[in-house]
Coordinates of C-alpha atoms and ligand atoms in Angstrom, one line a residue:
X1 CA 29.7 10.9 -88.3
X2 CA 31.7 7.9 -87.3
X3 CA 29.5 6.6 -84.6
X4 CA 26.2 6.9 -86.5
X5 CA 27.6 4.6 -89.2
X6 CA 28.3 1.8 -86.7
X7 CA 27.4 -1.6 -87.9
X8 CA 25.3 -3.4 -85.3
X9 CA 27.2 -6.6 -84.7
X10 CA 25.2 -8.7 -82.3
X11 CA 27.7 -11.0 -80.8
X12 CA 25.3 -13.8 -80.4
X13 CA 24.6 -13.7 -84.1
X14 CA 28.3 -13.9 -84.9
X15 CA 29.2 -16.5 -82.4
X16 CA 30.6 -19.6 -84.0
X17 CA 27.8 -22.1 -83.8
X18 CA 29.8 -25.2 -82.9
X19 CA 33.3 -25.4 -81.3
X20 CA 35.3 -28.2 -80.0
X21 CA 35.2 -28.3 -76.2
X22 CA 38.9 -28.3 -75.9
X23 CA 40.6 -26.5 -78.8
X24 CA 44.0 -27.7 -79.8
X25 CA 46.9 -25.7 -78.4
X26 CA 48.2 -22.7 -80.3
X27 CA 51.7 -23.1 -81.8
X28 CA 54.1 -20.8 -79.8
X29 CA 55.5 -19.5 -83.1
X30 CA 52.0 -18.5 -84.5
X31 CA 50.7 -15.0 -84.7
X32 CA 47.6 -16.2 -82.8
X33 CA 49.8 -17.1 -79.9
X34 CA 51.6 -13.7 -79.9
X35 CA 48.2 -11.9 -80.3
X36 CA 46.9 -13.8 -77.2
X37 CA 49.9 -12.9 -75.1
X38 CA 49.7 -9.2 -76.3
X39 CA 46.0 -9.1 -75.6
X40 CA 46.5 -10.2 -72.0
X41 CA 49.2 -7.6 -71.5
X42 CA 47.1 -4.8 -73.0
X43 CA 44.1 -5.9 -71.0
X44 CA 46.3 -5.6 -67.9
X45 CA 47.3 -2.1 -68.8
X46 CA 43.6 -1.2 -69.4
X47 CA 43.1 -2.4 -65.9
X48 CA 45.8 -0.1 -64.5
X49 CA 49.1 -2.1 -64.7
X50 CA 52.1 -0.6 -66.4
X51 CA 53.2 -2.4 -69.6
X52 CA 56.6 -3.6 -68.5
X53 CA 55.0 -5.3 -65.5
X54 CA 52.3 -6.7 -67.7
X55 CA 54.9 -8.1 -70.1
X56 CA 57.0 -9.5 -67.3
X57 CA 54.4 -12.2 -67.0
X58 CA 55.7 -13.6 -70.3
X59 CA 59.1 -14.4 -68.9
X60 CA 58.7 -18.1 -69.5
X61 CA 57.6 -17.8 -73.1
X62 CA 59.8 -18.4 -76.1
X63 CA 61.9 -15.3 -77.0
X64 CA 60.3 -14.9 -80.5
X65 CA 56.8 -15.0 -79.1
X66 CA 57.8 -12.5 -76.4
X67 CA 59.3 -10.2 -78.9
X68 CA 56.2 -10.4 -81.2
X69 CA 53.8 -9.9 -78.3
X70 CA 55.8 -6.9 -77.1
X71 CA 55.6 -5.3 -80.5
X72 CA 51.9 -5.9 -80.7
X73 CA 51.2 -4.6 -77.2
X74 CA 53.3 -1.5 -77.7
X75 CA 51.8 -0.8 -81.1
X76 CA 48.3 -1.2 -79.9
X77 CA 48.8 1.1 -76.9
X78 CA 50.6 3.7 -79.0
X79 CA 47.5 4.1 -81.0
X80 CA 45.0 3.0 -78.3
X81 CA 42.6 6.0 -78.7
X82 CA 42.4 5.4 -82.5
X83 CA 41.7 1.7 -82.0
X84 CA 39.1 2.4 -79.4
X85 CA 37.3 4.9 -81.6
X86 CA 37.3 2.3 -84.4
X87 CA 35.8 -0.3 -82.1
X88 CA 33.1 2.1 -81.1
X89 CA 32.3 2.5 -84.7
X90 CA 32.3 -1.2 -85.4
X91 CA 30.5 -2.6 -82.4
X92 CA 27.1 -1.4 -81.4
X93 CA 27.4 -2.2 -77.7
X94 CA 30.7 -1.2 -76.0
X95 CA 32.8 -4.3 -75.4
X96 CA 33.1 -4.6 -71.6
X97 CA 35.4 -7.7 -71.6
X98 CA 39.0 -6.4 -71.5
X99 CA 40.8 -9.3 -73.2
X100 CA 38.6 -9.6 -76.3
X101 CA 38.7 -5.8 -76.6
X102 CA 42.5 -5.8 -76.2
X103 CA 42.8 -8.6 -78.8
X104 CA 40.9 -6.5 -81.3
X105 CA 43.1 -3.5 -80.5
X106 CA 46.2 -5.6 -81.2
X107 CA 44.8 -7.1 -84.3
X108 CA 43.8 -3.6 -85.7
X109 CA 47.3 -2.4 -85.1
X110 CA 48.7 -5.5 -86.9
X111 CA 46.3 -4.9 -89.8
X112 CA 47.6 -1.4 -90.2
X113 CA 51.3 -2.4 -90.1
X114 CA 51.0 -5.6 -92.2
X115 CA 48.2 -4.9 -94.6
X116 CA 49.6 -7.4 -97.1
X117 CA 48.9 -10.2 -94.5
X118 CA 45.4 -8.9 -93.7
X119 CA 43.6 -12.2 -94.1
X120 CA 46.1 -14.1 -92.1
X121 CA 45.9 -11.5 -89.3
X122 CA 42.1 -11.9 -89.2
X123 CA 42.3 -15.7 -89.1
X124 CA 45.0 -15.7 -86.4
X125 CA 43.0 -13.2 -84.3
X126 CA 40.0 -15.5 -84.6
X127 CA 42.2 -18.4 -83.5
X128 CA 43.4 -16.4 -80.5
X129 CA 39.8 -15.5 -79.7
X130 CA 39.1 -19.2 -79.5
X131 CA 41.3 -19.2 -76.3
X132 CA 39.4 -16.4 -74.6
X133 CA 36.1 -16.9 -72.7
X134 CA 35.5 -20.4 -74.1
X135 CA 35.7 -19.0 -77.6
X136 CA 32.6 -16.8 -77.1
X137 CA 34.1 -13.9 -79.0
X138 CA 35.4 -15.7 -82.1
X139 CA 32.5 -14.6 -84.2
X140 CA 32.7 -11.0 -83.0
X141 CA 36.4 -10.8 -83.6
X142 CA 35.9 -12.2 -87.1
X143 CA 33.1 -9.9 -87.9
X144 CA 34.7 -6.7 -86.6
X145 CA 38.0 -7.3 -88.3
X146 CA 36.4 -8.2 -91.7
X147 CA 34.2 -5.1 -91.4
X148 CA 37.2 -3.0 -90.6
X149 CA 39.0 -4.3 -93.7
X150 CA 35.9 -3.5 -95.9
X151 CA 35.4 0.0 -94.5
X152 CA 38.9 1.0 -93.5
X153 CA 39.2 4.2 -95.5
X154 CA 35.8 5.5 -94.6
X155 CA 36.4 4.6 -90.9
X156 CA 39.8 6.2 -90.7
X157 CA 38.8 9.4 -92.5
X158 CA 35.8 9.6 -90.2
X159 CA 37.9 9.8 -87.1
X160 CA 37.4 13.4 -86.0
X161 CA 38.1 13.4 -82.3
X162 CA 41.3 14.8 -81.1
X163 CA 42.3 11.7 -79.1
X164 CA 41.6 9.3 -82.0
X165 CA 43.5 11.5 -84.5
X166 CA 46.5 12.3 -82.4
X167 CA 46.7 9.1 -80.2
X168 CA 47.0 11.1 -77.0
X169 CA 44.5 11.9 -74.2
X170 CA 42.5 15.2 -74.8
X171 CA 43.8 16.8 -71.6
X172 CA 47.4 15.9 -72.6
X173 CA 46.9 17.6 -76.0
X174 CA 45.4 20.6 -74.3
X175 CA 48.4 21.0 -72.1
X176 CA 50.8 20.6 -75.1
X177 CA 49.0 23.2 -77.2
X178 CA 49.0 25.7 -74.3
X179 CA 52.7 25.2 -73.6
X180 CA 53.9 24.8 -77.2
X181 CA 51.5 26.6 -79.5
X182 CA 53.9 26.0 -82.5
X183 CA 55.8 22.9 -81.5
X184 CA 53.0 20.7 -80.2
X185 CA 52.4 18.8 -83.5
X186 CA 56.1 17.8 -83.6
X187 CA 55.9 16.7 -80.0
X188 CA 52.8 14.6 -80.7
X189 CA 54.3 13.1 -83.9
X190 CA 57.5 12.2 -82.0
X191 CA 55.5 10.6 -79.2
X192 CA 53.6 8.5 -81.7
X193 CA 56.8 7.3 -83.5
X194 CA 59.1 4.5 -82.9
X195 CA 62.0 5.3 -80.7
X196 CA 65.6 4.9 -82.0
X197 CA 68.0 2.7 -80.1
X198 CA 70.9 4.5 -78.6
X199 CA 73.9 3.4 -76.7
X200 CA 76.3 4.9 -74.2
X201 CA 79.8 3.6 -74.5
X202 CA 81.5 2.8 -71.2
X203 CA 84.5 5.0 -71.6
X204 CA 86.3 3.1 -68.8
X205 CA 86.3 0.0 -70.9
X206 CA 86.5 1.2 -74.5
X207 CA 86.7 4.3 -76.6
X208 CA 83.7 5.3 -78.7
X209 CA 85.7 5.0 -81.9
X210 CA 86.7 1.4 -80.9
X211 CA 83.1 0.6 -80.1
X212 CA 81.9 2.0 -83.4
X213 CA 84.5 -0.2 -85.1
X214 CA 83.3 -3.3 -83.2
X215 CA 79.7 -2.5 -84.2
X216 CA 80.8 -2.1 -87.9
X217 CA 82.6 -5.5 -87.7
X218 CA 79.4 -7.0 -86.4
X219 CA 77.4 -5.5 -89.3
X220 CA 75.6 -3.0 -87.1
X221 CA 75.3 0.4 -88.8
X222 CA 75.7 3.3 -86.3
X223 CA 76.8 6.9 -85.8
X224 CA 78.1 8.9 -82.9
X225 CA 75.9 11.3 -80.9
X226 CA 76.8 13.6 -77.9
X227 CA 80.0 12.9 -76.0
X228 CA 79.6 9.2 -75.3
X229 CA 76.5 8.2 -77.3
X230 CA 75.9 6.1 -80.4
X231 CA 72.7 5.9 -82.4
X232 CA 72.0 2.6 -84.2
X233 CA 70.4 2.7 -87.6
X234 CA 68.1 -0.1 -86.5
X235 CA 67.3 -1.5 -83.0
X236 CA 69.1 -4.7 -82.0
X237 CA 68.6 -7.2 -79.2
X238 CA 71.3 -6.4 -76.6
X239 CA 72.8 -9.8 -77.0
X240 CA 73.7 -8.9 -80.6
X241 CA 75.8 -5.9 -79.3
X242 CA 79.5 -6.6 -79.0
X243 CA 80.7 -6.9 -75.4
X244 CA 77.3 -5.9 -74.0
X245 CA 77.5 -8.4 -71.1
X246 CA 81.2 -7.4 -70.5
X247 CA 80.0 -3.9 -69.9
X248 CA 81.3 -2.1 -73.0
X249 CA 78.1 -0.3 -73.6
X250 CA 74.6 0.4 -72.2
X251 CA 71.3 1.3 -73.8
X252 CA 70.5 4.9 -73.0
X253 CA 68.7 7.7 -74.9
X254 CA 71.0 10.6 -75.9
X255 CA 68.7 13.0 -74.1
X256 CA 69.3 11.1 -70.8
X257 CA 73.0 11.3 -71.5
X258 CA 72.9 15.0 -71.2
X259 CA 72.5 14.6 -67.4
X260 CA 76.1 13.5 -66.8
X261 CA 77.4 16.0 -69.4
X262 CA 75.7 18.9 -67.5
X263 CA 76.6 17.8 -64.0
X264 CA 80.4 18.0 -64.8
X265 CA 81.6 15.6 -62.0
X266 CA 85.3 15.5 -61.2
X267 CA 87.4 12.9 -59.4
X268 CA 87.2 12.8 -55.7
X269 CA 83.8 14.5 -55.4
X270 CA 81.0 13.3 -53.1
X271 CA 78.0 12.8 -55.4
X272 CA 74.4 11.9 -54.7
X273 CA 72.0 10.4 -57.2
X274 CA 68.8 10.8 -55.2
X275 CA 66.3 9.0 -57.5
X276 CA 68.8 6.6 -59.1
X277 CA 67.0 3.4 -60.3
X278 CA 67.6 1.6 -62.6
X279 CA 71.0 3.4 -62.5
X280 CA 71.5 4.6 -66.1
X281 CA 72.6 8.2 -65.2
X282 CA 74.4 7.0 -62.0
X283 CA 76.5 4.6 -64.2
X284 CA 77.2 7.4 -66.7
X285 CA 78.5 9.7 -63.8
X286 CA 80.7 6.9 -62.6
X287 CA 82.1 6.1 -66.0
X288 CA 83.1 9.8 -66.4
X289 CA 84.9 10.3 -63.1
X290 CA 86.1 8.5 -59.9
X291 CA 83.5 9.9 -57.6
X292 CA 82.1 8.6 -54.4
X293 CA 78.5 8.0 -55.4
X294 CA 75.5 7.4 -53.1
X295 CA 72.6 6.1 -55.1
X296 CA 69.2 6.3 -53.5
X297 CA 65.9 5.0 -54.6
X298 CA 62.6 4.6 -52.7
X299 CA 61.7 1.4 -54.6
X300 CA 63.6 -1.6 -53.3
X301 CA 62.9 -3.8 -56.4
X302 CA 64.1 -1.0 -58.8
X303 CA 67.1 -0.3 -56.5
X304 CA 68.4 -3.9 -57.1
X305 CA 68.6 -3.0 -60.8
X306 CA 71.1 -0.3 -59.9
X307 CA 73.4 -2.9 -58.5
X308 CA 72.9 -5.2 -61.4
X309 CA 73.7 -2.5 -63.9
X310 CA 76.7 -1.1 -62.1
X311 CA 78.0 -4.7 -61.7
X312 CA 77.8 -5.4 -65.4
X313 CA 79.7 -2.1 -66.1
X314 CA 82.4 -2.7 -63.4
X315 CA 81.3 0.3 -61.4
X316 CA 80.5 0.7 -57.7
X317 CA 78.3 3.0 -55.6
X318 CA 76.7 3.0 -52.2
X319 CA 73.2 1.9 -53.0
X320 CA 70.5 2.7 -50.5
X321 CA 66.7 2.2 -50.4
X322 CA 65.3 5.4 -49.0
X323 CA 62.9 8.2 -49.6
X324 CA 65.0 11.1 -50.7
X325 CA 62.6 13.4 -48.7
X326 CA 63.4 11.8 -45.4
X327 CA 66.9 13.2 -45.3
X328 CA 67.6 12.3 -41.6
X329 CA 67.1 8.6 -42.5
X330 CA 69.9 8.4 -45.1
X331 CA 72.2 11.4 -44.8
X332 CA 75.3 11.3 -42.6
X333 CA 75.5 15.1 -42.5
X334 CA 78.5 15.5 -44.9
X335 CA 77.5 17.7 -47.8
X336 CA 77.6 16.6 -51.5
X337 CA 79.4 18.5 -54.1
X338 CA 77.1 17.3 -56.8
X339 CA 73.5 16.1 -56.7
X340 CA 71.4 14.6 -59.4
X341 CA 67.7 14.9 -58.7
X342 CA 66.1 12.9 -61.6
X343 CA 62.7 13.1 -60.0
X344 CA 59.6 11.0 -60.6
X345 CA 57.5 12.7 -63.3
X346 CA 54.7 12.3 -65.8
X347 CA 57.1 10.8 -68.4
X348 CA 55.5 13.0 -71.0
X349 CA 58.8 13.3 -72.9
X350 CA 59.2 9.6 -73.3
X351 CA 55.8 8.4 -74.5
X352 CA 57.2 6.7 -77.6
X353 CA 59.1 4.4 -75.3
X354 CA 56.3 4.1 -72.7
X355 CA 53.0 4.5 -74.6
X356 CA 51.1 3.0 -71.7
X357 CA 52.0 6.1 -69.6
X358 CA 49.7 8.3 -71.8
X359 CA 46.6 6.2 -70.8
X360 CA 47.6 5.4 -67.3
X361 CA 48.0 9.0 -66.2
X362 CA 45.2 11.3 -65.1
X363 CA 45.4 15.0 -65.5
X364 CA 45.5 15.6 -61.7
X365 CA 48.5 13.3 -61.5
X366 CA 50.6 16.2 -62.8
X367 CA 49.9 18.4 -59.7
X368 CA 50.7 15.3 -57.6
X369 CA 54.1 14.8 -59.4
X370 CA 54.8 18.5 -59.1
X371 CA 54.2 18.4 -55.3
X372 CA 56.5 15.4 -54.9
X373 CA 59.2 17.0 -57.0
X374 CA 59.0 20.2 -54.9
X375 CA 59.4 18.2 -51.7
X376 CA 62.4 16.2 -53.1
X377 CA 64.1 19.3 -54.3
X378 CA 63.5 21.2 -51.1
X379 CA 64.7 18.2 -49.0
X380 CA 67.9 17.7 -51.0
X381 CA 69.0 21.4 -51.2
X382 CA 70.4 21.5 -47.6
X383 CA 72.6 18.4 -48.4
X384 CA 74.4 20.4 -51.2
X385 CA 77.7 21.9 -50.3
X386 CA 78.2 25.7 -50.7
X387 CA 79.5 26.2 -54.3
X388 CA 78.1 22.7 -55.2
X389 CA 75.7 22.0 -58.1
X390 CA 72.4 20.2 -58.2
X391 CA 70.9 19.0 -61.5
X392 CA 67.2 18.9 -61.4
X393 CA 66.0 16.5 -64.2
X394 CA 62.7 15.2 -65.5
X395 CA 61.7 13.3 -68.7
X396 CA 58.6 15.6 -68.9
X397 CA 57.6 18.3 -71.3
X398 CA 55.0 19.8 -69.0
X399 CA 56.2 23.2 -67.7
X400 CA 54.5 22.6 -64.3
X401 CA 57.1 19.9 -63.6
X402 CA 59.9 21.8 -65.2
X403 CA 60.4 25.6 -65.7
X404 CA 57.5 26.5 -63.3
X405 CA 58.9 24.1 -60.7
X406 CA 62.4 25.6 -60.9
X407 CA 61.1 29.2 -61.0
X408 CA 59.2 28.6 -57.8
X409 CA 62.2 27.1 -56.2
X410 CA 64.5 30.0 -57.2
X411 CA 62.0 32.5 -55.9
X412 CA 62.0 30.9 -52.5
X413 CA 65.7 30.0 -52.2
X414 CA 68.0 33.0 -52.2
X415 CA 71.2 31.0 -52.3
X416 CA 70.2 29.1 -55.5
X417 CA 71.4 30.3 -58.9
X418 CA 70.3 28.8 -62.2
X419 CA 73.5 28.2 -64.2
X420 CA 72.0 26.2 -67.1
X421 CA 68.6 25.2 -68.3
X422 CA 67.6 22.9 -71.2
X423 CA 64.2 21.7 -72.4
X424 CA 64.7 19.0 -74.9
X425 CA 61.6 18.3 -76.9
X426 CA 61.3 14.7 -78.2
X427 CA 62.3 14.3 -81.8
X428 CA 64.0 11.9 -84.1
X429 CA 67.3 11.3 -82.3
X430 CA 66.3 11.8 -78.6
X431 CA 63.5 11.8 -76.1
X432 CA 62.1 14.8 -74.2
X433 CA 64.0 15.8 -71.0
X434 CA 64.2 18.9 -68.9
X435 CA 67.4 19.9 -67.0
X436 CA 68.0 22.8 -64.6
X437 CA 71.5 23.1 -63.2
X438 CA 71.4 25.0 -59.9
X439 CA 74.4 26.2 -58.0
X440 CA 74.5 27.1 -54.3
X441 CA 76.2 30.3 -53.3
X442 CA 79.4 29.9 -51.2
Ligands
SAM1 C1 63.1 9.0 -63.6 S1 63.4 7.6 -62.6 C2 65.1 7.6 -62.3 C3 65.9 7.1 -63.5 C4 67.4 7.0 -63.2 N1 67.9 8.3 -62.7 C5 68.2 6.5 -64.4 O1 68.7 7.3 -65.1 O2 68.2 5.3 -64.6 C6 62.8 8.2 -61.0 C7 63.1 7.2 -59.9 O3 62.7 7.9 -58.7 C8 62.3 7.0 -57.7 N2 61.6 7.7 -56.7 C9 60.4 8.2 -56.7 N3 60.1 8.8 -55.5 C10 61.2 8.8 -54.8 C11 61.6 9.4 -53.5 N4 60.7 10.0 -52.8 N5 62.9 9.2 -53.1 C12 63.8 8.5 -53.9 N6 63.5 7.9 -55.1 C13 62.2 8.1 -55.5 C14 61.5 6.0 -58.5 O4 61.5 4.7 -57.9 C15 62.3 5.9 -59.8 O5 63.2 4.9 -59.8

């Protein structure tokens, strides 16, 4: 049993006996510095923040340190339950202090992905620990990581709990097994993997073939996917992408690109994107046809990103900050011919891009999301023109937010017909999305 083999590390025993009162500053290009940044971000997530917000605090840091910290924080959170189980086995008393705990989680992740540099990783983690709590955890960090290296195989093979083995919460795994008795291992494996980087070419500015040629000229290997998409062999910083700031392409998962493909917008239509921020799908709709688009989002800060993204791409929409459910506050009474309802959801289809979501959600959040989704769908339906189409979309794989939601709506709404339905499960090339295209009888 993993826990019975715990080595009792008393942290007072391991505390470094004498430390300089004011340790010299860490070099910004050191692993210790990135570990420290990552630990602070992971600790913030363990305290309830989402990871992008936690990492946004690093805006003033050098780009290389930010990138390294991001990789460490994402990696540590992807396998959080495994790291936590290892710490439970390695430390007799649970470590209550969030930053040292997060530092250990980040260091364990780095040890797994850079085993050849194990001793450097341990030394750098100890250096980083010197900047936390007046260095009180240096000895503990040193002892835990060295013990881990000594006992790695035994510890890893002793991980028997579902969460530690599959890197997902137990309730989440239960739901996946129930909904997908055969496919759940693939969903879990995809969720634990690294996401590919995919682009959407702005067809108003450049053809996909032209853009593929520009990528090839820049030495970036890529292949086409879907109607407007490109998959890169290896992720790139956006400033390495030809013409990115001139609006030639956007970063968007191929699964997300299905939305504009399914909604089949045509020039002249009045179109609503009711949950639009940061504007990825709205931009795709506008790239495909000259529509009059209203883009709503309830979150003012996120709504500003719609304007930024459309501006970069040379596109325009009427952007409004409003709750889609409060129709009287934002609707002028003229029906829409197309509506995209890309509703807030559990994000259970995109955990490889948002590994923090797995640990921030609670099981009863799913019923909460389902209730909000039901309200948004019900509120939007009267704004759809007869003969018009509404695309209900989530980035979830839980049926309660998808098929069950739409089945309930169809049962209650006699004028709604389901004309297309897709459940994309996350896999190599794309994330997990659900789409239901509903048409209103004339
Ligand atoms: C899945 S995201 C949308 C992603 C976006 N369609 C895209 O492709 O870039 C869901 C969005 O719904 C917004 N939202 C949540 N509740 C809302 C509501 N009641 N009314 C309008 N927007 C809402 C959130 O702020 C969030 O930006």
